[in-house]
Tab-separated table of C-alpha atoms in Angstrom:
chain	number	residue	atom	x	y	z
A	214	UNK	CA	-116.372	3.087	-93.891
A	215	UNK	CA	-114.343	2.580	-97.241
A	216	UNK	CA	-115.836	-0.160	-98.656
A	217	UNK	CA	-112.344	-2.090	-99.012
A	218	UNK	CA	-109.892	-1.328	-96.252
A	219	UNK	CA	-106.150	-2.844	-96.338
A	220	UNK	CA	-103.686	-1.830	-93.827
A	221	UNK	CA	-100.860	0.261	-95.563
A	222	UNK	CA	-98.192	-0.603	-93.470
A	223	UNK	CA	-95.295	-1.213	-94.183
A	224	UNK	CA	-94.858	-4.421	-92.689
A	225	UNK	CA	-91.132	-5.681	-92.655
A	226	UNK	CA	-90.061	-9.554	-92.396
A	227	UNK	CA	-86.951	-11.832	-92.560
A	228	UNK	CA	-85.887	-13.816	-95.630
A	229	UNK	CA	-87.691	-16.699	-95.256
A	230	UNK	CA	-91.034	-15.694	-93.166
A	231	UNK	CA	-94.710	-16.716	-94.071
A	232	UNK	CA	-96.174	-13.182	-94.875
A	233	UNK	CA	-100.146	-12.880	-94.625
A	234	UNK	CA	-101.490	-9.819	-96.083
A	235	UNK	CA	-105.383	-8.974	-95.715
A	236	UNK	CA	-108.102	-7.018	-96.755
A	237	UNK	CA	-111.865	-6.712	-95.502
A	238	UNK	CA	-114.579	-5.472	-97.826
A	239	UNK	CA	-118.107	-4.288	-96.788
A	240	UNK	CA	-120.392	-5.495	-99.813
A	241	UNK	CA	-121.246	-8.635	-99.225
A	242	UNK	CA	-121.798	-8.954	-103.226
A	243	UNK	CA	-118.115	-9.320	-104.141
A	244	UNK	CA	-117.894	-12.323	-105.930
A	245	UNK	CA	-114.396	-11.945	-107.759
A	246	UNK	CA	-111.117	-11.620	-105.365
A	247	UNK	CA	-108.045	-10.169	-106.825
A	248	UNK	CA	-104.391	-9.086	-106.032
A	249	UNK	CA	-102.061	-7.355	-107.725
A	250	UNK	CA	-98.689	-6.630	-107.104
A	251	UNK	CA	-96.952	-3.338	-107.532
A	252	UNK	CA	-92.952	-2.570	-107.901
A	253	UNK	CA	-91.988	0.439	-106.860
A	254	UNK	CA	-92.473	2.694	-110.241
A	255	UNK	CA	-94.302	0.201	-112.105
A	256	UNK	CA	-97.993	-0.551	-112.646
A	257	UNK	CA	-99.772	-3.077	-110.421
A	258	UNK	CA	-99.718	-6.658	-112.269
A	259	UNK	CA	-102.359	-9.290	-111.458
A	260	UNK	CA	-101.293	-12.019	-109.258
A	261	UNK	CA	-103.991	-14.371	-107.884
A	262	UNK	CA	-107.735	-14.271	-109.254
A	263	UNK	CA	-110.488	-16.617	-107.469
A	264	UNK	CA	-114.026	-16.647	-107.393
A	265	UNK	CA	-116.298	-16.919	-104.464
A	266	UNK	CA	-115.158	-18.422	-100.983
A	267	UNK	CA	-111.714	-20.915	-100.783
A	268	UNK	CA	-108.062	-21.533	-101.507
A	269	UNK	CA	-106.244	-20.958	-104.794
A	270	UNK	CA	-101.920	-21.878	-105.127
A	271	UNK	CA	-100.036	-20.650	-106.779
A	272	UNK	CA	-96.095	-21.992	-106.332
A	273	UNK	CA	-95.834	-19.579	-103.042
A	274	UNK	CA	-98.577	-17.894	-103.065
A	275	UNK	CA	-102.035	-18.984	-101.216
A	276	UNK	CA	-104.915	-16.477	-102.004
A	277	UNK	CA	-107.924	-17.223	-99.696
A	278	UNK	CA	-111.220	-15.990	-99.266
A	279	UNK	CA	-113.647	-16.470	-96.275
A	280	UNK	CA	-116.976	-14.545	-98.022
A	281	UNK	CA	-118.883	-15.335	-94.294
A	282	UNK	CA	-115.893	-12.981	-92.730
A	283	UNK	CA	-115.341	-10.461	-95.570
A	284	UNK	CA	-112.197	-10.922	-95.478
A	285	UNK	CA	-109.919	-12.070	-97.884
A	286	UNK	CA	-105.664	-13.059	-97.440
A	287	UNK	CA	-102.627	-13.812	-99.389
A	288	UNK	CA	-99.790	-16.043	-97.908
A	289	UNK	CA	-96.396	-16.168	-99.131
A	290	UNK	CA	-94.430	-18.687	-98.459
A	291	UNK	CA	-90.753	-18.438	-98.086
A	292	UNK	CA	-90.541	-15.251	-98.382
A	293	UNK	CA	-87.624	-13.398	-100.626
A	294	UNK	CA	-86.246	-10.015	-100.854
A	295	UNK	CA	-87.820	-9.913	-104.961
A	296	UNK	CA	-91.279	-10.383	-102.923
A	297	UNK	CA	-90.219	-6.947	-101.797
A	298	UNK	CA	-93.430	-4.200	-103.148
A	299	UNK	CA	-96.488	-2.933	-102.488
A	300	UNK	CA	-99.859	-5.654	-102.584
A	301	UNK	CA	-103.453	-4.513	-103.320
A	302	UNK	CA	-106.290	-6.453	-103.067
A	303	UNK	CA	-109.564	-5.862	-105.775
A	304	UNK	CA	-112.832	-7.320	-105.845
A	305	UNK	CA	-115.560	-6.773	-107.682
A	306	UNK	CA	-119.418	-7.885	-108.344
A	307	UNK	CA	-121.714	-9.041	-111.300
A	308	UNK	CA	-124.758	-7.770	-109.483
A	309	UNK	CA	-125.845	-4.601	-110.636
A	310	UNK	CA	-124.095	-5.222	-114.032
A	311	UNK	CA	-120.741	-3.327	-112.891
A	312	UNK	CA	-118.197	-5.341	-112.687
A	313	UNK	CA	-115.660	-3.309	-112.686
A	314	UNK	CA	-113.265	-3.577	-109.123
A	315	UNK	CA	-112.730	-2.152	-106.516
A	316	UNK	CA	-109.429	-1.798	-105.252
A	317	UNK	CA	-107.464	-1.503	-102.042
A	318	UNK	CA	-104.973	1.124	-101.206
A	319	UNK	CA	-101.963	-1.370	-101.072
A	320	UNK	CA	-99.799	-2.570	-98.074
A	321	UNK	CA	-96.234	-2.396	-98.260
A	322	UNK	CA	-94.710	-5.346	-98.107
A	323	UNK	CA	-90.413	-5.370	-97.413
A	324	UNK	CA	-88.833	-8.603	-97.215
A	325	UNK	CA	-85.131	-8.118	-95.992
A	326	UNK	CA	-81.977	-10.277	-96.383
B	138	UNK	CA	-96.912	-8.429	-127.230
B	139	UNK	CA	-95.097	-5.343	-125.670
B	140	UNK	CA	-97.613	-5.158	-123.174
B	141	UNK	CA	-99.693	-1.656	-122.220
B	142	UNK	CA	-97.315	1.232	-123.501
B	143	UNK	CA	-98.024	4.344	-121.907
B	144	UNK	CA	-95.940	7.722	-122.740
B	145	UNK	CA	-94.462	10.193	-121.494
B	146	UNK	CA	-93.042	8.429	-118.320
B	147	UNK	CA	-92.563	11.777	-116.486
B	148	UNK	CA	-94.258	14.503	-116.807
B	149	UNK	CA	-93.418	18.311	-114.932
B	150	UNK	CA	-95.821	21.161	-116.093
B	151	UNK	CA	-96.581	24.258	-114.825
B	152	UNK	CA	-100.019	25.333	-113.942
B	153	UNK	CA	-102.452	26.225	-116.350
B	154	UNK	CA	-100.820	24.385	-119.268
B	155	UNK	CA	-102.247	21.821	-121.301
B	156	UNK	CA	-101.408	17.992	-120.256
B	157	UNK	CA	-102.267	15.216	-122.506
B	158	UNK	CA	-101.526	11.460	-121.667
B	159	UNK	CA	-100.772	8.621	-124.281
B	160	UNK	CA	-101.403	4.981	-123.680
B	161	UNK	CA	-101.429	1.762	-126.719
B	162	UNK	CA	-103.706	-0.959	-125.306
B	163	UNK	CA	-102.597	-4.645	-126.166
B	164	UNK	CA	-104.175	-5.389	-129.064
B	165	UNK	CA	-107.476	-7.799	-128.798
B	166	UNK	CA	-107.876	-6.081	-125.434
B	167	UNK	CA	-111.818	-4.416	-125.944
B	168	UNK	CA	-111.449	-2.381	-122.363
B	169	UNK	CA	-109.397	0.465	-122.035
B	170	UNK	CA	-109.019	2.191	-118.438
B	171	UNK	CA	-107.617	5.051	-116.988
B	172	UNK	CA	-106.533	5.242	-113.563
B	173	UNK	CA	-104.778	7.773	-111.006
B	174	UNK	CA	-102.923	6.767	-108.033
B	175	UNK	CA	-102.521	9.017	-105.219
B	176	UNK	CA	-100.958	8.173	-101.738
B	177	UNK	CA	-103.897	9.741	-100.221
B	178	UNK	CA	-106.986	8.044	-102.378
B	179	UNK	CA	-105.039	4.929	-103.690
B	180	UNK	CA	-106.070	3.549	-107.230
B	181	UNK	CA	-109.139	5.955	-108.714
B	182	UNK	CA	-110.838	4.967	-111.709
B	183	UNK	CA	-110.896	7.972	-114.215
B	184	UNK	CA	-112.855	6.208	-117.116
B	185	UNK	CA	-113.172	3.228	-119.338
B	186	UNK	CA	-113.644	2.343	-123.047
B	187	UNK	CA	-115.208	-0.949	-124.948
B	188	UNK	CA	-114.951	-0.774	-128.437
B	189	UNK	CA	-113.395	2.779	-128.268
B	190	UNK	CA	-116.710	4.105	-126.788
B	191	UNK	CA	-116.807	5.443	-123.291
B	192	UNK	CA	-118.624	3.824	-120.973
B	193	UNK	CA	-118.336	5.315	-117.580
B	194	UNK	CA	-116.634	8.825	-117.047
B	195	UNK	CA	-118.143	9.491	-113.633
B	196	UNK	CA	-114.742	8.891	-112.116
B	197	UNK	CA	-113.475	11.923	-114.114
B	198	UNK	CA	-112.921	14.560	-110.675
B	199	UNK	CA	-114.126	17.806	-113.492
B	200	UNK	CA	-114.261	19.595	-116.701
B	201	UNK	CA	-110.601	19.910	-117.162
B	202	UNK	CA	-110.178	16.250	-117.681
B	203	UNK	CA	-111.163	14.653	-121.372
B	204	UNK	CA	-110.464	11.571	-122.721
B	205	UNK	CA	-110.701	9.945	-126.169
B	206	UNK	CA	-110.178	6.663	-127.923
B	207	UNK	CA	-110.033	7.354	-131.280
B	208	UNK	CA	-108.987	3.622	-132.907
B	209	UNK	CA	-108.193	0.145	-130.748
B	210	UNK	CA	-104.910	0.724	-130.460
B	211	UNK	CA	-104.437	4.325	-129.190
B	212	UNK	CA	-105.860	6.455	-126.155
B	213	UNK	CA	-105.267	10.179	-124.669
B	214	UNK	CA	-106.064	11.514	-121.428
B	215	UNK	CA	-106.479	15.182	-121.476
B	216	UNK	CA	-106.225	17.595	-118.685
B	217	UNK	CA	-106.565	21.274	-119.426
B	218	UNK	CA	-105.745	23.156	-117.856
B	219	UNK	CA	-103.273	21.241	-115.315
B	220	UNK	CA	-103.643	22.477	-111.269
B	221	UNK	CA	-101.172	21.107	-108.594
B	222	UNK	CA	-103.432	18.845	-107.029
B	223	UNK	CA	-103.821	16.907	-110.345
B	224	UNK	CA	-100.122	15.674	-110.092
B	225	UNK	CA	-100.245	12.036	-109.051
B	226	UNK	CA	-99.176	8.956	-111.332
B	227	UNK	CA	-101.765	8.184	-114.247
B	228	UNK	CA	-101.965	4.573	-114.929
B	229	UNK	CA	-103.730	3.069	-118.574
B	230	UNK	CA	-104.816	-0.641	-117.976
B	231	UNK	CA	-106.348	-2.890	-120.569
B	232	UNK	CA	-108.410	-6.064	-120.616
B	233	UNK	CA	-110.313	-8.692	-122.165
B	234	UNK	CA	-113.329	-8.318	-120.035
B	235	UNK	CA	-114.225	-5.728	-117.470
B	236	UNK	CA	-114.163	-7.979	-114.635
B	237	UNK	CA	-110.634	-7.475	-112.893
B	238	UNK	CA	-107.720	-8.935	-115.069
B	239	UNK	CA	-106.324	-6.054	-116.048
B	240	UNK	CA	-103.181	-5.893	-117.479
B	241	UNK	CA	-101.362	-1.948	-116.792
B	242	UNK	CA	-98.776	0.309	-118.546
B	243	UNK	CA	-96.007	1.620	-116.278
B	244	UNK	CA	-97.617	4.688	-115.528
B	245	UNK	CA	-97.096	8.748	-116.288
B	246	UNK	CA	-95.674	10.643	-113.196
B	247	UNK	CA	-97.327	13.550	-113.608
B	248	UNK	CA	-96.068	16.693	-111.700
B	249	UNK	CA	-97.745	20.169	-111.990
B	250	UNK	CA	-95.911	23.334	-110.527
């Protein structure tokens, strides 16, 4: 079992939808929740970055984390065709003096006119 | 700030020649990392700097693969010599701390024939 799985897709949605994107994780020491989003031929920028369980907003974006699960989400709201890339979810852990994330292999995300 | 400038974007070699990979951190950034993305393995951490000294190579798949940081502002990845299965995009990120906000060049497409 990879220790962070994220479904590839791609998943495809209308102009307008409520996307959820997800990721599980299998160390229960994560601490630090992170996604990025990556353009087609660019590096992955950082989008949301929370710590421990909750919400976090950001204009349309809603990063969540439910720690009990292992699983962690990212809404967009209203979606729009410029929303249109690949997502990948990180995490990563102070415990064992690493730090240094782990990341997901991306799901495609297509948002259509 | 220009961001993480990597160079060259594209790269098409032919086996058994010498590849070498340029990326300028932002300056004030003390991590420097190198990453390769695959479709197949995702995002793999190569290796990472702090204060120009490496840290962690153990990401670094063999022998053929160097890097160096010689100064704060300037970092080379090294493959020699270059094999077919090492073509995949080659990502330099930098950051403040270690912990996740990482901040990434655009990438080298590296192709070896």
């Amino acid at each position: 079992q990879k220790e962070v799985e994220q479904d590839p897709g791609p998943l495809s949605v209308p102009e307008g939808a409520i996307v959820s994107l997800n990721c599980t994780y299998s160390n229960s020491a994560f601490q630090y929740f992170m996604w990025y989003r990556q353009y087609s031929r660019k590096g992955p920028e950082l989008l949301m970055y929370t710590y421990s369980s909750g919400n976090k907003e950001d204009g349309r974006f809603t990063a969540q984390v439910d720690k009990s699960s292992k699983y962690i989400s990212l809404f967009i709201r209203d979606s729009q065709p410029s929303d249109s890339a690949t997502y990948l979810c990180a995490m990563s852990t102070t415990s064992g003096g690493s730090y240094i994330p782990t990341f997901g292999r991306g799901t495609s995300l297509i948002v259509h006119p | 700030d220009a961001g993480v400038i990597q160079s060259p974007r594209h790269e098409v070699t032919e086996m058994g020649q010498e590849v070498t990979l340029r990326c300028k951190p932002i300056s004030g950034h003390d991590y420097l990392f190198w990453y390769r993305q695959t479709m197949m393995r995702g995002l793999e951490l190569l290796i990472y700097f702090n204060n120009n000294v490496p840290i962690d190579d153990s990401g670094m798949p063999e022998d053929r693969f160097s890097a160096k940081m010689p100064n704060a502002s300037f970092s080379t990845l090294k493959i020699q010599p270059s094999e077919p299965r090492d073509s995949a995009v080659y990502f330099c990120a930098s950051s403040i701390d270690r912990g996740g906000g990482y901040t990434f060049g655009s990438g080298t497409r590296l192709t070896v024939v």
